[in-house]
PDB file of C-alpha atoms in Angstrom:
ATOM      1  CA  UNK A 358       0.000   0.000   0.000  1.00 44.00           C
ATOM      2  CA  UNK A 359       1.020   4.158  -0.833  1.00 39.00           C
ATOM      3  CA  UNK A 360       2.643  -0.891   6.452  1.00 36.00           C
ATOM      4  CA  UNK A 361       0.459  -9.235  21.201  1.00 33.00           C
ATOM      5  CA  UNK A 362      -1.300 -11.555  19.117  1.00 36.00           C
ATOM      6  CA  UNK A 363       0.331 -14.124  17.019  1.00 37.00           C
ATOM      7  CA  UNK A 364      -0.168 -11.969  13.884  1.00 39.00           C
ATOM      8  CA  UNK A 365       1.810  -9.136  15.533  1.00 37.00           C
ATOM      9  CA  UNK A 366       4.425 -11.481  15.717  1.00 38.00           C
ATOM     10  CA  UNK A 367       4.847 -12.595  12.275  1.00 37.00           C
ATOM     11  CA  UNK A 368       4.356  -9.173  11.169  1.00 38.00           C
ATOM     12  CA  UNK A 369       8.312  -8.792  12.226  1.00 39.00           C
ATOM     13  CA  UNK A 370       9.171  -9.542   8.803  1.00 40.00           C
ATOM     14  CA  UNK A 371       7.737  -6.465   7.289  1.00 41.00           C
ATOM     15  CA  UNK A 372       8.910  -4.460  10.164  1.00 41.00           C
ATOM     16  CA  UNK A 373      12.754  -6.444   9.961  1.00 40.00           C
ATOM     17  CA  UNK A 374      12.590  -6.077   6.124  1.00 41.00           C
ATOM     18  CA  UNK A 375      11.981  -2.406   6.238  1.00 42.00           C
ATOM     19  CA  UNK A 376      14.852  -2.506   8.166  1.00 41.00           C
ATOM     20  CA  UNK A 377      16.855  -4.682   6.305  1.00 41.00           C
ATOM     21  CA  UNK A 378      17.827  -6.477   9.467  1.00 43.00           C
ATOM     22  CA  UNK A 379      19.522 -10.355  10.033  1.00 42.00           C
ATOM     23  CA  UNK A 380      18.361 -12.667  11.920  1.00 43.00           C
ATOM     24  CA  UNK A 381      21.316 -15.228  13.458  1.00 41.00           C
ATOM     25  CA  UNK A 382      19.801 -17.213  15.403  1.00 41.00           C
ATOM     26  CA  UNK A 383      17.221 -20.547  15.037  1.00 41.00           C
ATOM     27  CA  UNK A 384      14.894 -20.030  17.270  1.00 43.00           C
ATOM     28  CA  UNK A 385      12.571 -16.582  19.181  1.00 47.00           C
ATOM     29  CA  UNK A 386      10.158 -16.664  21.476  1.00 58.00           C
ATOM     30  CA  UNK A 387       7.728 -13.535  22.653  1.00 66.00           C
ATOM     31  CA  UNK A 388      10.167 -13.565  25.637  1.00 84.00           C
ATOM     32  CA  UNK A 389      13.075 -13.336  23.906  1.00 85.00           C
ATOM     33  CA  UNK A 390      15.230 -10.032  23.257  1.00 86.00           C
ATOM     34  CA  UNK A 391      17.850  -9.511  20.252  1.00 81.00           C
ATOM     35  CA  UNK A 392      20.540  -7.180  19.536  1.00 82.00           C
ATOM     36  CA  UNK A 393      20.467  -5.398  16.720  1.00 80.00           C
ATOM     37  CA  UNK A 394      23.758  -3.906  15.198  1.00 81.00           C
ATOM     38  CA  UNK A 395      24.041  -1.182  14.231  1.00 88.00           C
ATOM     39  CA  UNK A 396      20.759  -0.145  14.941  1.00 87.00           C
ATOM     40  CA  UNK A 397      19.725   3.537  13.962  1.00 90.00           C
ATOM     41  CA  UNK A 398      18.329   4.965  10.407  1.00 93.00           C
ATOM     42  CA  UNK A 399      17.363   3.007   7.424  1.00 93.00           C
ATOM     43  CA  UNK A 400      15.360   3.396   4.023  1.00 95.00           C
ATOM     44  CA  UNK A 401      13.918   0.851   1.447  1.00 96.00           C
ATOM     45  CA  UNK A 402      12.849   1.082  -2.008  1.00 96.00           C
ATOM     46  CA  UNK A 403      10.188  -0.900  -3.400  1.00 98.00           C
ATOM     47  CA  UNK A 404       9.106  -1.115  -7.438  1.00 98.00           C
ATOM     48  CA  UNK A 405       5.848  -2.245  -8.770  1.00 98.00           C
ATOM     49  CA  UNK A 406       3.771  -2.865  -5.044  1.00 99.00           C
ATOM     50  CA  UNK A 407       0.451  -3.623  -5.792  1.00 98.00           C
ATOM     51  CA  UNK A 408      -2.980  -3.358  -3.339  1.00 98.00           C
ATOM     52  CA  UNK A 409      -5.519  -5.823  -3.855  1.00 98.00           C
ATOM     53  CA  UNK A 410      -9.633  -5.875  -3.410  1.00 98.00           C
ATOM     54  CA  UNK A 411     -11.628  -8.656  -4.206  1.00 98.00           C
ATOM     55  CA  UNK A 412     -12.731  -6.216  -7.620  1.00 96.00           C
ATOM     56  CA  UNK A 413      -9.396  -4.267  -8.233  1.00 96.00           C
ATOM     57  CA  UNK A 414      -5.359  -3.782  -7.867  1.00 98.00           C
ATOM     58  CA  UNK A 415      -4.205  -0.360  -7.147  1.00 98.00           C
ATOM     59  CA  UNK A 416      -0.801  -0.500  -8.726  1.00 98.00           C
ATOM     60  CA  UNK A 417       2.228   2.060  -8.055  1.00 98.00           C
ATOM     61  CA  UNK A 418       5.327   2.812  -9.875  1.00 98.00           C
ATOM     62  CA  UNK A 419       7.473   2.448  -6.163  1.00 99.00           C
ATOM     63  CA  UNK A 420       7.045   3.159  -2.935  1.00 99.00           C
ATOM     64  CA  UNK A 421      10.033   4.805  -0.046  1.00 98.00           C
ATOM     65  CA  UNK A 422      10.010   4.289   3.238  1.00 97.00           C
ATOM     66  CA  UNK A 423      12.529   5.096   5.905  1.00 97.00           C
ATOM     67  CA  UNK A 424      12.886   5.083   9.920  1.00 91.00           C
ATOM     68  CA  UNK A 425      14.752   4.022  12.552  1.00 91.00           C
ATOM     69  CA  UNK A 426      15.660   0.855  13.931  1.00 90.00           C
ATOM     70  CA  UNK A 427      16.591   0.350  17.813  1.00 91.00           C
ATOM     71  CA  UNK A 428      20.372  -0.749  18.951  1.00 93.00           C
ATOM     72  CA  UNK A 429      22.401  -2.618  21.284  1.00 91.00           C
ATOM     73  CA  UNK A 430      20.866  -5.520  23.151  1.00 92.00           C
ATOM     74  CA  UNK A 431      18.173  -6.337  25.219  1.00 92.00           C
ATOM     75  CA  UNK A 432      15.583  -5.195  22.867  1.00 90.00           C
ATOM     76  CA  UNK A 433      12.050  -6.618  22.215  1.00 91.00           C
ATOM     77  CA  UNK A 434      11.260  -7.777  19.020  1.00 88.00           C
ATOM     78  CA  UNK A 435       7.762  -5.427  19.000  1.00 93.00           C
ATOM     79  CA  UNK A 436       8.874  -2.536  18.274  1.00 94.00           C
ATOM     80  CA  UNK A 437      12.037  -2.799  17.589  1.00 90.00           C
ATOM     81  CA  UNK A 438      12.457  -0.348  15.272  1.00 91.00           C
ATOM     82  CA  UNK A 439       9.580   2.587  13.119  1.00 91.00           C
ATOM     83  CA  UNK A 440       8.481   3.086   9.667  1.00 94.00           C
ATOM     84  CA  UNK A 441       8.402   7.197  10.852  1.00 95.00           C
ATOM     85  CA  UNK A 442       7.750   7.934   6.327  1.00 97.00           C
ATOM     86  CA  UNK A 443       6.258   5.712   3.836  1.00 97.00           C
ATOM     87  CA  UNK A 444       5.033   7.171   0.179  1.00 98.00           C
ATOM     88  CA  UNK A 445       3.941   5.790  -3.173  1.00 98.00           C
ATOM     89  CA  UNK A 446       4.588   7.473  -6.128  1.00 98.00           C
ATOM     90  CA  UNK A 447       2.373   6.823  -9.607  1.00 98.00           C
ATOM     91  CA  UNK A 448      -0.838   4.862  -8.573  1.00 98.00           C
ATOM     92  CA  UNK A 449      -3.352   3.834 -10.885  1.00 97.00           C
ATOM     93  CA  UNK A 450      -6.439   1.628 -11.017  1.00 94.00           C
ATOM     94  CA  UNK A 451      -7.391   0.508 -14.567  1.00 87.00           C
ATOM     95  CA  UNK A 452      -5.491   3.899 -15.873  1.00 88.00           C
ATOM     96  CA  UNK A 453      -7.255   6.059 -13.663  1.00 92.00           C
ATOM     97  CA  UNK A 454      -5.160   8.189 -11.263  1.00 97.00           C
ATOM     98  CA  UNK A 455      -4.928   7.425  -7.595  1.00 98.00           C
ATOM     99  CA  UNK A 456      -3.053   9.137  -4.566  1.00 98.00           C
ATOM    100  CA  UNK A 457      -1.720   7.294  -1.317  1.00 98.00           C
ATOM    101  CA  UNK A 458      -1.049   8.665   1.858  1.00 98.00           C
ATOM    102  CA  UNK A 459       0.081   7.609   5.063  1.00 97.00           C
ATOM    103  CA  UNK A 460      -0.754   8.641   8.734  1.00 95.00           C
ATOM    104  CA  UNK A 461       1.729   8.276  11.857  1.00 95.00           C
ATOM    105  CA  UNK A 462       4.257   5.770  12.575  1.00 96.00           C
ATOM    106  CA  UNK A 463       4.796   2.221  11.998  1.00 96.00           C
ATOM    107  CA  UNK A 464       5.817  -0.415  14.543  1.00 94.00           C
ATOM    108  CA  UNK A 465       8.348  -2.939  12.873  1.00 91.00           C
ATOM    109  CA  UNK A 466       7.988  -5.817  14.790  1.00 91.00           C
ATOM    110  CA  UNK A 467      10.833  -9.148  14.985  1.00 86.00           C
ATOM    111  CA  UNK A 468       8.503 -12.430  15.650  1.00 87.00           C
ATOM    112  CA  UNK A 469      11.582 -14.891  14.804  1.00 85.00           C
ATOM    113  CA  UNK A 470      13.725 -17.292  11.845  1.00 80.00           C
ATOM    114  CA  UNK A 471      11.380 -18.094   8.867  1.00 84.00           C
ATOM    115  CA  UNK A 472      10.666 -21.249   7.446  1.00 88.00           C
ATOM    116  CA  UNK A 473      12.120 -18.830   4.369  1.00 85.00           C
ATOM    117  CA  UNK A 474      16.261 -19.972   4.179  1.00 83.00           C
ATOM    118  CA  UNK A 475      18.170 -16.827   5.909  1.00 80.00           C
ATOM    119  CA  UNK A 476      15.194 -14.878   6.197  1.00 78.00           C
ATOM    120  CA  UNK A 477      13.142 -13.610   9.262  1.00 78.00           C
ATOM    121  CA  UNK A 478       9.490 -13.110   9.926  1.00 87.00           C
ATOM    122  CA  UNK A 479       7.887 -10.434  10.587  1.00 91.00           C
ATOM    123  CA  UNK A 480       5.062  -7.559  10.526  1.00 94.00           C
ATOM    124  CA  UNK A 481       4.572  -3.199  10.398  1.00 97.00           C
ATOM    125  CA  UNK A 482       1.298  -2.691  12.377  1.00 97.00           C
ATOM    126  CA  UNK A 483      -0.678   0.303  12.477  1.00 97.00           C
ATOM    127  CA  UNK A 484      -0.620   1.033   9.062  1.00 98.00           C
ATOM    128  CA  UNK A 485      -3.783   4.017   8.652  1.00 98.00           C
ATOM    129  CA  UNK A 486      -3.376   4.708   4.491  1.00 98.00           C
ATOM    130  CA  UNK A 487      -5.992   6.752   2.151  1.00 98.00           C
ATOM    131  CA  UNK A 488      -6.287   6.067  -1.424  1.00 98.00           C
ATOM    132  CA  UNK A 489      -8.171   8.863  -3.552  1.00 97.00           C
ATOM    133  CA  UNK A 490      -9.047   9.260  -7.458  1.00 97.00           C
ATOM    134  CA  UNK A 491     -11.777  10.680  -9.343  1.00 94.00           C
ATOM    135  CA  UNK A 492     -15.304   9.133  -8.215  1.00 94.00           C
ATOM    136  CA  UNK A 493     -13.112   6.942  -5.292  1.00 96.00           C
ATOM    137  CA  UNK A 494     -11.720   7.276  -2.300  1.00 97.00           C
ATOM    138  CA  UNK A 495     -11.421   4.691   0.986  1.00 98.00           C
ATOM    139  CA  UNK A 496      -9.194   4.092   3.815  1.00 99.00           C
ATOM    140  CA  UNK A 497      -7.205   0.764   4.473  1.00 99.00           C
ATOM    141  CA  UNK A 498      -6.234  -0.005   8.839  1.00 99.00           C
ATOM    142  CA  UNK A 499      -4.596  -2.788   9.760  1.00 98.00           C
ATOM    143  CA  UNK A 500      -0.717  -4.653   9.212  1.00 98.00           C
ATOM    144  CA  UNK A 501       0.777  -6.290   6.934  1.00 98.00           C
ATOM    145  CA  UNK A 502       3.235  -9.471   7.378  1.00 96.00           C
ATOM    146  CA  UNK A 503       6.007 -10.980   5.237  1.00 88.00           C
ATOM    147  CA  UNK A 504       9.718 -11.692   5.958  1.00 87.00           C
ATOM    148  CA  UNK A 505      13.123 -10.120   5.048  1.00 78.00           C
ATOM    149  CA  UNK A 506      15.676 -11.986   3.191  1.00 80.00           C
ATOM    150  CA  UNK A 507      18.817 -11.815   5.016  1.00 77.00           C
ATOM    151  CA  UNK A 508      21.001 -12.679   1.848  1.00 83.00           C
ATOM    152  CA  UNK A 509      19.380 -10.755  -0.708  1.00 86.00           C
ATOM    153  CA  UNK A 510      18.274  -7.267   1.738  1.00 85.00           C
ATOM    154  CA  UNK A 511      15.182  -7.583   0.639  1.00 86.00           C
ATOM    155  CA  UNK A 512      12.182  -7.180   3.101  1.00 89.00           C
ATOM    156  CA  UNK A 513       8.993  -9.331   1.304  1.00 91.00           C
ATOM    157  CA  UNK A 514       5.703  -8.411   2.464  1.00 96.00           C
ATOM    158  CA  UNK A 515       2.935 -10.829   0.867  1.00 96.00           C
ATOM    159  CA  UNK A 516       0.404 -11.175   3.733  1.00 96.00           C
ATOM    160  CA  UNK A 517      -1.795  -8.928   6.459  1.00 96.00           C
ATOM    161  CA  UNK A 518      -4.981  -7.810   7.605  1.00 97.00           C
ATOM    162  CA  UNK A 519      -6.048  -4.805   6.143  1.00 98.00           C
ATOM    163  CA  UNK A 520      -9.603  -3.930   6.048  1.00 99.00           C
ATOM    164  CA  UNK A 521     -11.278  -0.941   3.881  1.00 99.00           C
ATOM    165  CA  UNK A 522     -13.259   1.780   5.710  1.00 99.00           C
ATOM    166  CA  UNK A 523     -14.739   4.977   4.864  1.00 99.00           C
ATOM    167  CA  UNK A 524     -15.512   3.595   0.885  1.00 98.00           C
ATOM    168  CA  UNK A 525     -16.889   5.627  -1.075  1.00 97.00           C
ATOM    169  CA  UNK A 526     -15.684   4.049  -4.559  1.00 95.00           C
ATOM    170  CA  UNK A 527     -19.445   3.170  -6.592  1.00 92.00           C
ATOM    171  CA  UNK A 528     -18.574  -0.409  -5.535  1.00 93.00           C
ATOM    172  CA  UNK A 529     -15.207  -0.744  -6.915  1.00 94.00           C
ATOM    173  CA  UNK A 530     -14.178  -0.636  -3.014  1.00 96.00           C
ATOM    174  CA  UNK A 531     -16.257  -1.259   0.139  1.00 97.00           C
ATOM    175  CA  UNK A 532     -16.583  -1.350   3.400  1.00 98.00           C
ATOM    176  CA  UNK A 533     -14.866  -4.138   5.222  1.00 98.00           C
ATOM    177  CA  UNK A 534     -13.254  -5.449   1.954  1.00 98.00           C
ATOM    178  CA  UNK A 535      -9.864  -7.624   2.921  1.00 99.00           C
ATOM    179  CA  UNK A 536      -6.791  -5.573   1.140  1.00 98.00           C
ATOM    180  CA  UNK A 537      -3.646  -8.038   0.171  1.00 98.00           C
ATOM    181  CA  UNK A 538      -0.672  -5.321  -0.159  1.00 98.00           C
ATOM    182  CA  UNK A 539       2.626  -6.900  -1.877  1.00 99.00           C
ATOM    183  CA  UNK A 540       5.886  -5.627  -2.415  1.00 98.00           C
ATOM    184  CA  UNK A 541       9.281  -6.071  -2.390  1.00 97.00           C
ATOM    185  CA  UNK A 542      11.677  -3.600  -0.513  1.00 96.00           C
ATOM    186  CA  UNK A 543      15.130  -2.997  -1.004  1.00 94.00           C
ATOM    187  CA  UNK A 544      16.327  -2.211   2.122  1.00 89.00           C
ATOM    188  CA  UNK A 545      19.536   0.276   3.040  1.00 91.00           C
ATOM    189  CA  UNK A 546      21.573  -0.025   6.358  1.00 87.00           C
ATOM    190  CA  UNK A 547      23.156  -3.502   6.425  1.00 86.00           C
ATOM    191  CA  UNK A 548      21.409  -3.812   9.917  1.00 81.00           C
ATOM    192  CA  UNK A 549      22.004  -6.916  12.032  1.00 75.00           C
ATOM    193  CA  UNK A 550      19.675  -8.526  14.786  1.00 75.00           C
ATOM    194  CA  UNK A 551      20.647 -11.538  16.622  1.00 75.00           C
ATOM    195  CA  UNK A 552      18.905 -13.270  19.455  1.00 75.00           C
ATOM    196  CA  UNK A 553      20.435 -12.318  22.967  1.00 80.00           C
TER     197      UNK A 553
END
């Protein structure tokens, strides 16, 4: 889009993608705390992410986001780092023009190793986005979930829970409808997190 339950917790890999963080370790638990080095700013690049309603795909030309990601040791994997900007640039449904915008920060969120090789799962909650072109506008709430490749940078977000409000889109988008965001970041920063 132009993103403690269980969900939360595999939302880490959007939240560890966007920071382009490794994960070292086999194993996390809600309990468990990980260093991340170096910790601090980061931005990612994605091309092509696409939003999904069961009766259209909003399609971008890329999307930026960048934020900061928390350092040293001892740190939970909720939270651990911030999506604090995220934009879209050259959205389209069927041709016709669209804007996105986002609304406050994003909790990146570690849940733990991903049955992906060298990747990590995880999730950016409190996503709060606005699409608008001619005749359409809505609102999309929720997270999104995925998991960032630790070999390739790349944060992967292919899953979530976000849910359409405020439609008014002559039926193109409604109320309620389930939105599937997908994209691929490329994420700056080289950051690493390891379990403590």
């Amino acid at each position: 889009m132009r993103r403690l339950t269980r969900n939360a917790a595999v939302a880490a890999a959007a939240a560890v993608a966007a920071l382009g963080l490794t994960v070292t370790q086999a194993s996390a638990t809600s309990l468990d705390t990980w260093t991340v080095t170096p910790g601090g700013s980061f931005t990612a690049t994605a091309t092509n992410p696409t939003l999904t309603v069961p009766a259209a795909t909003l399609e971008c030309a890329s999307s930026s986001a960048s934020g900061t990601l928390a350092t040293g040791s001892g740190n939970a994997g909720a939270g651990i780092g911030t999506i604090t900007t995220l934009s879209f640039t050259d959205c389209s449904v069927i041709g016709i023009d669209f804007d996105v915008t986002t609304a406050g920060s994003m909790p990146l969120n570690v849940s733990g190793v991903s049955s992906v090789a060298n990747a990590v799962d995880g999730s950016i909650s409190n996503i709060d986005a606005h699409v608008e072109g001619t005749a359409c506008s809505a609102d999309f709430t929720g997270q999104v979930t995925g998991y960032y490749k630790n070999d390739t940078k790349q944060l992967v977000i292919d899953d979530g829970n976000l849910t359409a409000s405020n439609a008014d889109c002559l039926g193109v988008i409604n109320d309620d409808d389930p939105a599937l965001y997908e994209a691929v970041y490329a994420v700056s920063g080289g950051h690493t997190i390891s379990l403590d």
